[in-house]
Amino acid sequence: MDTVPRPFAASPRLPRRLLAADPGWQLQADVCVVGSGIAGLCAALHAREAGLSVIVVTKVNIDDGSTRWAQGGIAAVLAPTDTPEAHAEDTAVAGVGLCDPAAVDVLVREGPARVRELIAFGAEFDRNPDGSLMLTREGGHHADRIIHAGGDATGAEVQRALHTAVHRDPGIQLLEHALVLDLLTDAAGRAAGITLHVLGEGSEDGVGAVLARAVVLATGGMGQIYASTTNPSVSTGDGVALALRAGATVTDVEFVQFHPTALYLGADAQLGQQPLVSEAMRGEGAYLIDAAGERFMVGQHELAELAPRDVVAKAITRVMNTQRVDHVYLDARHLGAAKLEARFPSILARCRQAGIDPVTQPIPVAPAAHYASGGVRTDLHGRTSVPGLYACGEVACTGVHGANRLASNSLLEGLVFAGRIGADLARDLPPQAEPAPCEDQPAWVVSSTTRDDLTRAMTRGAGVIRSASSLAETAEELEKLGTRTSADPRPVNWEATNLHTVATALVSAAARREETRGCHWREDFGEASDAWRGHLLAAISPAGELTEAYEAMA
Ligand SMILES: Cc1cc2nc3c(=O)[nH]c(=O)nc-3n(C[C@H](O)[C@H](O)[C@H](O)COP(=O)(O)OP(=O)(O)OC[C@H]3O[C@@H](n4cnc5c(N)ncnc54)[C@H](O)[C@@H]3O)c2cc1C
């Protein structure tokens, strides 16, 4: 491992704690859940089944995470003709040799019961006239096993149902507009709660603490480390950064799935979340063209525009790089007004709102960061390497996705592993311990003025297509940005610090992984290599150094 050159001149120094005031107020519960998407709310409901009191802390409003945006659906073996083995096989193919077979086995075998539980929590999915669940198929699945709600509004329905179930339970306290900062641990290193900031709460600066016998991280994805993403604004990688600062192990962070066709809103458009132009439009016959009107997917892959997401994203990026443009076009004009209006009303409405009419104009599109396959490493019970700290949902790396996520497996993963955490909490929860002082840990914040430079650098050098030189340039930029610290501990700077920590870990891993596998594309190492059939693990040492190790698959 040490023979592989590092992209950073020296081991990057990262904070072990966010600079913040001492907690001026305090709450207590058996379990503190951080995040209120599918993973967090399910973990909270399962902890309640175990008779535990719960505080759910969420950065903005309860439904501001990615869950509400999920369109396609949830994959689970529900058809009599389908089998867990077939679902496992499709998952493993997408993960290109890096899925953990035991985690995948848990996912596919426990998934159907967890979906029924979600229905019992109140979620309503689309049904056939005979009352059975309507099942469809998505890319990479060899059976009809995707349930959906309201056509393409699955996530919104899941979020609505869980929100209602959580509100009904007086044993769950919800703290909204509460940004979690760092983990508190006791003298033995076990999680004892978190510090957080709630605007206007307690002392003037709003920093407080939630003491708990266990902490569940369910903070979602990290798409906001890129200039363009399908993820909402809360997806700044806070959970991964917090876990790294707490000394937990993080893995597979180099595997970021990019969606090929996010709506391009113009060079002056705000960075951050961009609307999706669904694959279904290409499925209906829309094709990709460059600025000269030439189709470029034909001849690149036998399925042309319907090639796997990564292949299409890479081809678009190549055209953008060669022609020095920042988008290409999806041409759907030949489908006709009637079909477009009937089949894609919401996409048409969003495009027209942006001044583009897909009936008469090609739609400008560009790839955007979509899903983090890696994250905080957990075992099959959602336990991280820090005792008492759990993780589930997109923030976690349970091992089910490997080098790439199979469509609609992420909501399922959140459901299944949140349930397993609930069962573990019921088994094994020591009494509340006193948090140990942490003043001697290196603490600072990076200025929020770095944010646009950071996201642009990440998209340029560590995005869809990477190489040793592009990653080295990005590392250099991150090193410079990391020195732009601020003496002002407040939300925008805390988020900027989290983005910087996660980006640093990602760039380092992407530079080390000298191969192309799953959604990690190296221009200079075009094939998968047996030598890299394993995981890159990262942690921050007590002195604040990013440390890495390689673990070959058994
Ligand atoms: C546009 C889009 C479409 C998708 N379609 C599908 C699909 O069809 N099927 C599928 O399986 N997956 C899909 N995905 C992926 C899937 O939606 C997510 O992986 C999943 O919803 C993640 O759930 P989660 O509970 O882990 O996180 P989220 O739902 O993102 O929730 C994270 C929560 O953590 C909170 N949080 C974050 N940081 C902090 C902090 N510092 N302090 C306090 N709270 C914090 C957030 O506010 C939020 O409440 C899609 C994603 C997107 C963006």
Coordinates of C-alpha atoms and ligand atoms in Angstrom, one line a residue:
M1 CA 0.0 0.0 0.0
D2 CA 2.7 2.4 0.9
T3 CA 4.3 2.0 -2.5
V4 CA 1.3 3.7 -4.0
P5 CA 2.0 7.4 -4.3
R6 CA -0.2 9.6 -2.2
P7 CA -2.0 12.5 -4.0
F8 CA -1.3 14.8 -1.1
A9 CA 2.1 16.2 -0.4
A10 CA 1.9 15.1 3.2
S11 CA -0.8 13.3 5.1
P12 CA -3.7 15.7 5.1
R13 CA -4.5 17.2 8.5
L14 CA -8.1 17.3 9.3
P15 CA -10.0 18.4 12.5
R16 CA -10.8 15.9 15.2
R17 CA -13.5 18.2 16.4
L18 CA -15.5 21.2 14.9
L19 CA -14.6 24.5 16.5
A20 CA -17.7 25.3 18.6
A21 CA -18.8 26.8 21.8
D22 CA -19.3 24.5 24.8
P23 CA -22.8 23.1 25.0
G24 CA -25.1 25.5 26.9
W25 CA -28.1 23.3 27.2
Q26 CA -28.8 19.6 27.3
L27 CA -31.4 16.9 26.5
Q28 CA -31.4 13.2 27.2
A29 CA -32.9 10.1 25.7
D30 CA -32.0 6.4 25.4
V31 CA -31.2 6.8 21.7
C32 CA -30.3 9.8 19.6
V33 CA -31.0 9.4 15.9
V34 CA -29.4 11.9 13.6
G35 CA -31.4 12.3 10.4
S36 CA -35.0 12.0 9.4
G37 CA -35.1 10.2 6.1
I38 CA -36.2 6.6 5.6
A39 CA -33.2 5.2 7.6
G40 CA -33.5 7.6 10.6
L41 CA -37.2 7.4 11.0
C42 CA -37.3 3.6 10.7
A43 CA -34.5 3.4 13.3
A44 CA -36.5 5.6 15.6
L45 CA -39.6 3.5 15.2
H46 CA -37.7 0.3 15.8
A47 CA -36.0 1.7 18.9
R48 CA -39.4 2.5 20.2
E49 CA -40.5 -1.1 19.6
A50 CA -37.7 -2.0 22.0
G51 CA -39.2 0.3 24.6
L52 CA -36.5 3.0 24.3
S53 CA -37.0 6.8 24.4
V54 CA -35.7 8.5 21.2
I55 CA -34.7 12.0 20.1
V56 CA -34.5 12.5 16.4
V57 CA -32.3 15.4 15.4
T58 CA -32.6 16.8 11.9
K59 CA -30.8 19.6 10.1
V60 CA -33.7 21.5 8.6
N61 CA -37.3 20.2 8.3
I62 CA -38.2 16.5 8.8
D63 CA -38.6 15.8 5.1
D64 CA -35.7 17.7 3.6
G65 CA -33.4 14.7 2.9
S66 CA -33.0 12.6 -0.3
T67 CA -35.8 10.2 0.7
R68 CA -38.6 12.5 -0.4
W69 CA -37.0 12.9 -3.9
A70 CA -36.7 9.1 -4.7
Q71 CA -38.7 8.4 -7.8
G72 CA -38.2 4.9 -9.1
G73 CA -39.1 2.8 -6.1
I74 CA -38.0 0.1 -3.7
A75 CA -36.6 -3.3 -4.8
A76 CA -37.7 -6.4 -3.0
V77 CA -38.5 -10.0 -3.8
L78 CA -42.3 -10.0 -3.7
A79 CA -43.3 -11.9 -6.9
P80 CA -43.7 -15.7 -6.6
T81 CA -41.5 -16.1 -9.7
D82 CA -38.6 -14.1 -8.1
T83 CA -36.0 -15.4 -5.6
P84 CA -33.6 -13.9 -3.1
E85 CA -30.8 -15.6 -5.0
A86 CA -31.8 -13.8 -8.2
H87 CA -31.9 -10.4 -6.4
A88 CA -28.5 -11.1 -4.7
E89 CA -27.0 -12.0 -8.1
D90 CA -28.2 -8.7 -9.7
T91 CA -26.9 -6.8 -6.7
A92 CA -23.5 -8.5 -6.9
V93 CA -23.2 -7.9 -10.7
A94 CA -23.8 -4.1 -10.1
G95 CA -21.2 -4.1 -7.3
V96 CA -18.4 -5.6 -9.5
G97 CA -16.8 -8.0 -7.0
L98 CA -16.9 -5.7 -4.0
C99 CA -20.3 -6.6 -2.4
D100 CA -20.2 -8.3 0.9
P101 CA -22.1 -11.5 0.3
A102 CA -23.4 -11.7 3.9
A103 CA -24.7 -8.2 3.8
V104 CA -26.4 -8.8 0.4
D105 CA -27.9 -12.0 1.8
V106 CA -29.4 -10.0 4.7
L107 CA -30.7 -7.3 2.3
V108 CA -32.5 -9.7 -0.1
R109 CA -33.9 -12.1 2.5
E110 CA -35.1 -9.6 5.1
G111 CA -36.2 -7.0 2.5
P112 CA -39.7 -8.4 1.8
A113 CA -40.7 -8.4 5.5
R114 CA -39.3 -4.9 6.0
V115 CA -41.4 -3.7 3.0
R116 CA -44.5 -5.2 4.6
E117 CA -43.6 -3.5 7.8
L118 CA -43.3 -0.2 5.9
I119 CA -46.8 -0.8 4.6
A120 CA -47.9 -1.5 8.2
F121 CA -46.4 1.9 9.2
G122 CA -48.8 3.4 6.7
A123 CA -47.1 3.7 3.3
E124 CA -49.4 3.1 0.3
F125 CA -47.9 1.7 -2.8
D126 CA -49.4 1.4 -6.3
R127 CA -51.5 -1.8 -6.7
N128 CA -53.0 -3.8 -9.5
P129 CA -56.8 -4.0 -10.0
D130 CA -56.7 -7.3 -7.9
G131 CA -55.1 -5.5 -5.0
S132 CA -51.6 -7.0 -5.4
L133 CA -48.6 -4.7 -5.3
M134 CA -47.7 -3.5 -8.8
L135 CA -44.1 -4.6 -9.6
T136 CA -41.9 -3.1 -12.3
R137 CA -38.3 -3.7 -13.4
E138 CA -35.4 -1.2 -13.6
G139 CA -31.9 -1.3 -15.2
G140 CA -29.8 -4.2 -13.8
H141 CA -32.8 -6.2 -12.4
H142 CA -33.7 -9.5 -14.1
A143 CA -37.1 -9.7 -12.4
D144 CA -40.1 -7.4 -11.7
R145 CA -39.4 -6.4 -8.1
I146 CA -39.7 -2.6 -7.8
I147 CA -42.6 -1.3 -5.9
H148 CA -43.6 2.4 -6.3
A149 CA -46.1 4.9 -5.1
G150 CA -47.9 7.6 -7.1
G151 CA -46.1 6.5 -10.2
D152 CA -42.8 8.3 -9.7
A153 CA -43.4 9.7 -6.2
T154 CA -42.3 6.8 -4.1
G155 CA -40.0 8.7 -1.8
A156 CA -42.6 11.3 -1.0
E157 CA -45.1 8.7 0.1
V158 CA -42.5 6.8 2.2
Q159 CA -41.5 10.1 3.9
R160 CA -45.2 11.0 4.5
A161 CA -46.0 7.7 6.1
L162 CA -43.0 7.6 8.3
H163 CA -43.5 11.2 9.3
T164 CA -47.0 10.5 10.4
A165 CA -46.0 7.3 12.3
V166 CA -43.2 9.2 14.2
H167 CA -45.6 12.1 15.0
R168 CA -48.1 9.7 16.5
D169 CA -45.5 8.3 19.0
P170 CA -45.1 10.5 22.1
G171 CA -41.9 8.6 22.9
I172 CA -40.1 10.2 20.0
Q173 CA -39.0 13.8 20.3
L174 CA -38.2 15.6 17.1
L175 CA -35.7 18.4 17.0
E176 CA -35.8 20.3 13.6
H177 CA -33.4 23.0 12.5
A178 CA -30.8 21.2 14.6
L179 CA -27.3 20.7 13.0
V180 CA -25.4 17.9 14.7
L181 CA -21.7 18.7 15.1
D182 CA -19.7 16.0 16.9
L183 CA -20.0 12.8 18.8
L184 CA -19.6 12.8 22.6
T185 CA -17.8 9.7 24.0
D186 CA -17.2 8.5 27.6
A187 CA -13.8 7.8 29.1
A188 CA -13.8 4.3 27.6
G189 CA -14.5 5.7 24.1
R190 CA -18.2 4.6 23.9
A191 CA -20.7 7.0 22.3
A192 CA -22.5 9.0 25.0
G193 CA -24.4 11.5 22.8
I194 CA -23.8 14.4 20.4
T195 CA -23.3 18.1 20.3
L196 CA -25.6 20.1 18.1
H197 CA -26.6 23.6 17.2
V198 CA -30.2 24.8 17.2
L199 CA -30.7 28.4 16.2
G200 CA -32.0 30.4 19.1
E201 CA -31.9 27.6 21.6
G202 CA -30.4 27.9 25.1
S203 CA -27.5 30.2 25.2
E204 CA -27.1 32.8 22.4
D205 CA -24.9 30.7 20.2
G206 CA -27.4 27.8 20.3
V207 CA -24.8 24.9 20.9
G208 CA -26.2 22.1 23.1
A209 CA -25.9 18.4 23.7
V210 CA -28.1 15.4 23.5
L211 CA -26.9 12.7 25.9
A212 CA -27.8 9.2 24.8
R213 CA -26.9 5.6 25.5
A214 CA -26.5 5.0 21.7
V215 CA -26.3 7.3 18.6
V216 CA -27.6 6.3 15.2
L217 CA -26.2 8.2 12.2
A218 CA -28.7 8.4 9.4
T219 CA -27.5 11.6 7.7
G220 CA -27.9 10.5 4.1
G221 CA -25.5 11.3 1.2
M222 CA -22.7 13.6 0.3
G223 CA -23.7 14.8 -3.2
Q224 CA -23.1 18.4 -2.3
I225 CA -19.3 17.9 -2.4
Y226 CA -19.8 18.3 -6.2
A227 CA -20.9 21.4 -8.1
S228 CA -23.9 19.6 -9.5
T229 CA -25.9 16.9 -7.8
T230 CA -29.4 15.4 -7.6
N231 CA -29.1 15.5 -3.8
P232 CA -30.8 18.1 -1.7
S233 CA -28.9 20.9 0.1
V234 CA -28.7 18.9 3.4
S235 CA -26.6 16.2 1.8
T236 CA -23.2 17.6 2.8
G237 CA -21.6 14.4 4.1
D238 CA -21.9 15.5 7.7
G239 CA -22.3 12.0 9.1
V240 CA -19.2 10.6 7.3
A241 CA -17.2 13.7 8.5
L242 CA -18.5 13.3 12.1
A243 CA -17.7 9.6 12.1
L244 CA -14.1 10.3 10.8
R245 CA -13.6 12.9 13.5
A246 CA -14.9 10.4 16.1
G247 CA -12.2 7.9 15.0
A248 CA -14.6 5.6 13.1
T249 CA -13.6 3.7 10.0
V250 CA -15.0 4.9 6.6
T251 CA -14.8 2.8 3.5
D252 CA -15.5 2.8 -0.3
V253 CA -16.0 6.6 -0.5
E254 CA -14.4 6.7 -4.0
F255 CA -17.5 5.0 -5.4
V256 CA -19.9 7.8 -6.2
Q257 CA -22.7 7.1 -8.7
F258 CA -23.3 9.9 -11.2
H259 CA -26.7 10.3 -12.9
P260 CA -26.1 11.1 -16.6
T261 CA -28.9 13.4 -17.2
A262 CA -29.6 16.2 -14.7
L263 CA -31.3 19.3 -16.2
Y264 CA -28.6 21.9 -17.0
L265 CA -29.9 25.2 -15.9
G266 CA -27.2 27.5 -17.3
A267 CA -23.7 28.6 -16.3
D268 CA -25.1 31.2 -13.9
A269 CA -27.4 28.7 -12.2
Q270 CA -26.9 28.1 -8.5
L271 CA -24.6 25.2 -7.7
G272 CA -26.1 22.3 -5.9
Q273 CA -29.3 20.3 -6.4
Q274 CA -30.4 20.0 -10.0
P275 CA -33.6 18.4 -11.3
L276 CA -33.4 14.8 -12.7
V277 CA -34.4 14.1 -16.3
S278 CA -35.4 10.5 -15.8
E279 CA -33.9 7.6 -17.7
A280 CA -37.5 6.7 -18.7
M281 CA -37.3 9.5 -21.3
R282 CA -34.4 7.7 -22.9
G283 CA -36.4 4.5 -22.5
E284 CA -39.2 6.0 -24.6
G285 CA -36.7 6.9 -27.4
A286 CA -35.2 10.3 -26.6
Y287 CA -31.5 10.5 -27.6
L288 CA -28.4 12.4 -26.7
I289 CA -26.9 14.9 -29.1
D290 CA -24.0 17.3 -28.9
A291 CA -24.1 21.0 -29.8
A292 CA -23.8 20.2 -33.5
G293 CA -26.9 17.9 -33.3
E294 CA -24.8 14.7 -33.7
R295 CA -25.8 11.6 -31.7
F296 CA -22.7 10.3 -29.8
M297 CA -23.9 7.2 -28.0
V298 CA -24.4 5.2 -31.1
G299 CA -21.4 2.9 -31.6
Q300 CA -20.2 3.5 -28.0
H301 CA -22.4 0.7 -26.5
E302 CA -24.8 -1.8 -27.9
L303 CA -27.6 -0.2 -26.0
A304 CA -26.6 3.3 -27.1
E305 CA -28.5 5.8 -24.9
L306 CA -29.8 3.0 -22.7
A307 CA -26.3 1.8 -21.7
P308 CA -25.7 1.6 -18.0
R309 CA -25.7 5.0 -16.2
D310 CA -21.9 5.1 -15.8
V311 CA -21.3 4.4 -19.4
V312 CA -23.7 7.2 -20.5
A313 CA -22.3 9.6 -17.8
K314 CA -18.7 9.0 -19.0
A315 CA -19.6 9.4 -22.7
I316 CA -21.3 12.8 -22.0
T317 CA -18.3 13.9 -19.9
R318 CA -16.0 13.0 -22.7
V319 CA -18.0 15.1 -25.2
M320 CA -18.1 18.0 -22.8
N321 CA -14.4 17.8 -22.2
T322 CA -13.5 17.5 -25.9
Q323 CA -15.8 20.2 -27.1
R324 CA -15.1 22.4 -24.1
V325 CA -18.8 22.8 -23.2
D326 CA -20.6 22.3 -19.9
H327 CA -23.7 20.3 -21.2
V328 CA -25.1 18.2 -24.0
Y329 CA -28.7 17.8 -25.1
L330 CA -31.4 15.2 -24.7
D331 CA -33.6 15.4 -27.8
A332 CA -37.2 14.2 -27.2
R333 CA -38.9 16.4 -29.9
H334 CA -39.7 13.4 -32.2
L335 CA -41.8 11.8 -29.4
G336 CA -44.4 14.5 -30.1
A337 CA -46.4 16.8 -27.8
A338 CA -49.1 14.3 -26.9
K339 CA -46.8 11.6 -25.7
L340 CA -44.5 13.9 -23.9
E341 CA -47.4 15.7 -22.1
A342 CA -49.0 12.4 -21.1
R343 CA -45.9 10.5 -20.1
F344 CA -43.6 13.1 -18.5
P345 CA -45.8 15.9 -17.2
S346 CA -43.6 16.8 -14.3
I347 CA -40.3 16.8 -16.3
L348 CA -42.1 19.0 -18.9
A349 CA -43.3 21.4 -16.2
R350 CA -39.8 21.7 -14.7
C351 CA -38.2 22.3 -18.1
R352 CA -40.8 24.9 -19.0
Q353 CA -40.3 26.6 -15.7
A354 CA -36.6 26.9 -16.8
G355 CA -37.6 28.3 -20.1
I356 CA -37.1 25.1 -22.2
D357 CA -39.9 23.4 -24.0
P358 CA -39.0 19.8 -24.7
V359 CA -41.7 19.6 -27.4
T360 CA -39.8 22.1 -29.6
Q361 CA -36.3 22.3 -28.1
P362 CA -33.7 19.7 -27.1
I363 CA -33.2 19.6 -23.3
P364 CA -29.8 20.7 -22.0
V365 CA -28.4 18.0 -19.6
A366 CA -25.2 17.2 -17.7
P367 CA -24.1 14.4 -15.3
A368 CA -24.6 15.1 -11.6
A369 CA -23.5 13.3 -8.4
H370 CA -26.3 11.0 -7.3
Y371 CA -25.5 8.3 -4.8
A372 CA -22.6 7.5 -2.4
S373 CA -22.0 3.7 -2.3
G374 CA -19.5 4.0 0.4
G375 CA -19.7 5.6 3.9
V376 CA -19.3 4.8 7.5
R377 CA -18.3 1.1 7.8
T378 CA -20.8 -1.1 9.7
D379 CA -21.2 -4.7 10.6
L380 CA -24.4 -6.6 9.9
H381 CA -26.1 -5.0 12.9
G382 CA -25.3 -1.4 11.8
R383 CA -22.5 -1.1 14.4
T384 CA -19.6 1.2 13.5
S385 CA -16.1 0.7 14.8
V386 CA -16.9 3.1 17.7
P387 CA -18.9 1.3 20.4
G388 CA -22.4 2.7 20.7
L389 CA -22.3 4.5 17.4
Y390 CA -24.5 3.0 14.7
A391 CA -25.1 4.0 11.0
C392 CA -27.7 3.2 8.5
G393 CA -29.0 4.4 5.1
E394 CA -26.9 6.3 2.6
V395 CA -24.3 7.4 5.2
A396 CA -23.4 3.8 6.0
C397 CA -21.3 1.3 4.1
T398 CA -22.9 -2.0 5.1
G399 CA -21.2 -3.8 2.2
V400 CA -24.4 -4.3 0.0
H401 CA -23.5 -1.9 -2.8
G402 CA -19.8 -2.7 -3.4
A403 CA -18.4 -0.6 -6.3
N404 CA -21.9 0.5 -7.5
R405 CA -25.5 0.5 -6.3
L406 CA -28.2 -1.5 -8.1
A407 CA -31.2 0.7 -8.8
S408 CA -33.8 0.9 -6.0
N409 CA -31.6 -1.0 -3.5
S410 CA -30.8 2.1 -1.4
L411 CA -34.3 2.7 0.1
L412 CA -34.4 -1.0 0.8
E413 CA -31.0 -0.9 2.6
G414 CA -32.2 1.9 4.8
L415 CA -35.3 -0.1 5.8
V416 CA -33.5 -3.4 6.4
F417 CA -30.5 -2.1 8.4
A418 CA -32.6 0.4 10.5
G419 CA -34.6 -2.7 11.5
R420 CA -31.4 -4.6 12.5
I421 CA -30.2 -1.6 14.5
G422 CA -33.5 -1.6 16.4
A423 CA -33.0 -5.3 17.3
D424 CA -29.4 -4.7 18.4
L425 CA -30.5 -1.7 20.6
A426 CA -33.1 -4.0 22.3
R427 CA -30.3 -6.5 23.1
D428 CA -27.4 -4.5 24.2
L429 CA -27.6 -1.0 25.7
P430 CA -25.5 -0.1 28.7
P431 CA -26.6 2.8 31.0
Q432 CA -25.9 6.4 30.1
A433 CA -22.2 7.3 30.7
E434 CA -20.7 10.7 31.4
P435 CA -19.1 12.3 28.3
A436 CA -15.4 12.7 28.7
P437 CA -13.8 16.1 28.1
C438 CA -12.4 16.6 24.6
E439 CA -10.7 20.0 24.7
D440 CA -7.3 18.5 23.8
Q441 CA -8.5 17.3 20.3
P442 CA -7.4 19.4 17.3
A443 CA -10.5 21.6 16.5
W444 CA -11.0 24.2 13.7
V445 CA -13.4 25.1 10.9
V446 CA -12.8 25.8 7.2
S447 CA -14.3 29.0 5.9
S448 CA -17.6 28.7 3.9
T449 CA -15.9 31.0 1.3
T450 CA -14.1 27.8 0.1
R451 CA -17.4 26.0 -0.9
D452 CA -17.8 27.0 -4.5
D453 CA -14.1 26.4 -5.3
L454 CA -14.2 23.0 -3.5
T455 CA -17.3 21.8 -5.4
R456 CA -16.0 23.0 -8.8
A457 CA -12.6 21.3 -8.1
M458 CA -14.3 18.1 -7.2
T459 CA -16.4 18.0 -10.3
R460 CA -13.4 18.9 -12.5
G461 CA -10.9 16.4 -11.1
A462 CA -12.7 13.8 -9.0
G463 CA -16.0 13.5 -10.8
V464 CA -17.2 11.1 -13.5
I465 CA -13.7 10.6 -15.1
R466 CA -10.6 10.7 -13.0
S467 CA -6.8 10.3 -13.5
A468 CA -3.7 10.6 -11.4
S469 CA -3.1 14.1 -12.7
S470 CA -6.7 15.3 -12.2
L471 CA -6.8 13.9 -8.7
A472 CA -3.4 15.4 -7.9
E473 CA -4.7 18.8 -9.0
T474 CA -7.8 18.4 -6.9
A475 CA -5.7 17.3 -3.9
E476 CA -3.5 20.4 -4.3
E477 CA -6.6 22.6 -4.4
L478 CA -8.1 20.9 -1.3
E479 CA -4.8 21.4 0.6
K480 CA -5.0 25.1 -0.2
L481 CA -8.7 25.4 0.7
G482 CA -8.0 23.6 4.0
T483 CA -5.8 26.4 5.1
R484 CA -8.6 29.0 4.7
T485 CA -9.9 28.5 8.2
S486 CA -12.3 30.7 10.0
A487 CA -12.5 31.8 13.7
D488 CA -16.3 31.9 13.4
P489 CA -18.0 28.7 14.4
R490 CA -21.4 28.7 12.6
P491 CA -23.5 26.5 10.4
V492 CA -22.1 27.5 7.0
N493 CA -18.5 27.0 8.2
W494 CA -19.3 23.7 9.9
E495 CA -20.8 22.4 6.7
A496 CA -17.8 23.7 4.7
T497 CA -15.5 21.8 7.0
N498 CA -17.6 18.6 6.6
L499 CA -17.4 19.0 2.8
H500 CA -13.7 19.5 3.0
T501 CA -13.1 16.4 5.2
V502 CA -15.2 14.1 3.1
A503 CA -13.7 15.5 -0.2
T504 CA -10.2 14.9 1.1
A505 CA -10.9 11.3 2.1
L506 CA -12.6 10.7 -1.3
V507 CA -9.8 12.2 -3.4
S508 CA -7.2 10.2 -1.5
A509 CA -9.0 6.9 -2.0
A510 CA -9.8 7.7 -5.7
A511 CA -6.1 8.4 -6.3
R512 CA -5.0 5.2 -4.6
R513 CA -7.4 3.0 -6.5
E514 CA -5.5 2.5 -9.7
E515 CA -8.2 0.7 -11.7
T516 CA -11.7 1.3 -13.2
R517 CA -14.4 -0.6 -11.3
G518 CA -18.1 0.1 -10.9
C519 CA -18.7 3.9 -10.7
H520 CA -15.0 4.7 -10.2
W521 CA -13.6 5.5 -13.7
R522 CA -9.8 6.1 -14.0
E523 CA -8.8 7.3 -17.5
D524 CA -5.3 6.1 -16.8
F525 CA -6.2 2.6 -15.5
G526 CA -9.1 1.6 -17.8
E527 CA -9.7 -2.0 -16.5
A528 CA -10.6 -3.6 -13.2
S529 CA -7.6 -5.2 -11.5
D530 CA -7.6 -8.3 -9.3
A531 CA -5.0 -6.5 -7.1
W532 CA -7.7 -4.0 -6.2
R533 CA -10.4 -6.4 -5.3
G534 CA -10.8 -5.0 -1.9
H535 CA -11.7 -2.0 0.2
L536 CA -9.9 1.2 1.0
L537 CA -10.5 2.1 4.7
A538 CA -9.9 5.6 6.1
A539 CA -9.9 7.1 9.5
I540 CA -8.5 10.3 11.2
S541 CA -5.8 9.7 13.8
P542 CA -6.0 11.4 17.3
A543 CA -3.4 13.9 15.9
G544 CA -5.7 14.8 13.0
E545 CA -4.0 12.9 10.2
L546 CA -5.9 11.0 7.5
T547 CA -4.8 7.4 7.7
E548 CA -5.6 4.7 5.1
A549 CA -5.4 1.0 4.8
Y550 CA -6.3 -1.6 2.1
E551 CA -8.2 -4.7 3.0
A552 CA -8.3 -7.4 0.3
M553 CA -11.6 -9.3 -0.1
A554 CA -11.5 -12.9 1.2
Ligands
LIG1 C1 -33.4 12.5 -7.0 C2 -33.2 11.1 -6.3 C3 -33.9 10.0 -6.7 C4 -33.7 8.8 -6.1 N1 -34.4 7.7 -6.4 C5 -34.3 6.5 -5.7 C6 -35.1 5.4 -6.0 O1 -36.0 5.4 -6.8 N2 -34.9 4.3 -5.2 C7 -33.9 4.2 -4.3 O2 -33.8 3.1 -3.6 N3 -33.1 5.2 -4.0 C8 -33.3 6.4 -4.7 N4 -32.5 7.5 -4.4 C9 -31.5 7.3 -3.3 C10 -32.3 7.4 -2.0 O3 -33.3 8.3 -2.1 C11 -31.4 7.7 -0.8 O4 -30.3 6.9 -0.8 C12 -32.2 7.5 0.5 O5 -33.4 8.2 0.5 C13 -31.3 7.9 1.7 O6 -32.1 7.8 2.8 P1 -31.4 8.2 4.2 O7 -32.5 8.1 5.3 O8 -30.2 7.5 4.4 O9 -31.0 9.8 4.0 P2 -31.9 11.1 3.7 O10 -33.3 10.7 3.3 O11 -31.1 11.9 2.8 O12 -32.0 11.8 5.1 C14 -30.8 12.3 5.7 C15 -31.3 13.1 6.9 O13 -30.2 13.5 7.7 C16 -30.3 14.9 8.0 N5 -29.0 15.5 8.3 C17 -27.9 15.5 7.5 N6 -26.8 16.1 8.1 C18 -27.3 16.4 9.4 C19 -26.7 17.0 10.5 N7 -25.4 17.5 10.5 N8 -27.4 17.2 11.6 C20 -28.7 16.8 11.7 N9 -29.3 16.2 10.6 C21 -28.6 16.0 9.5 C22 -31.0 15.5 6.8 O14 -31.5 16.8 7.1 C23 -32.0 14.4 6.5 O15 -33.1 14.5 7.4 C24 -32.7 8.7 -5.0 C25 -32.0 9.8 -4.6 C26 -32.3 11.0 -5.3 C27 -31.5 12.3 -4.8

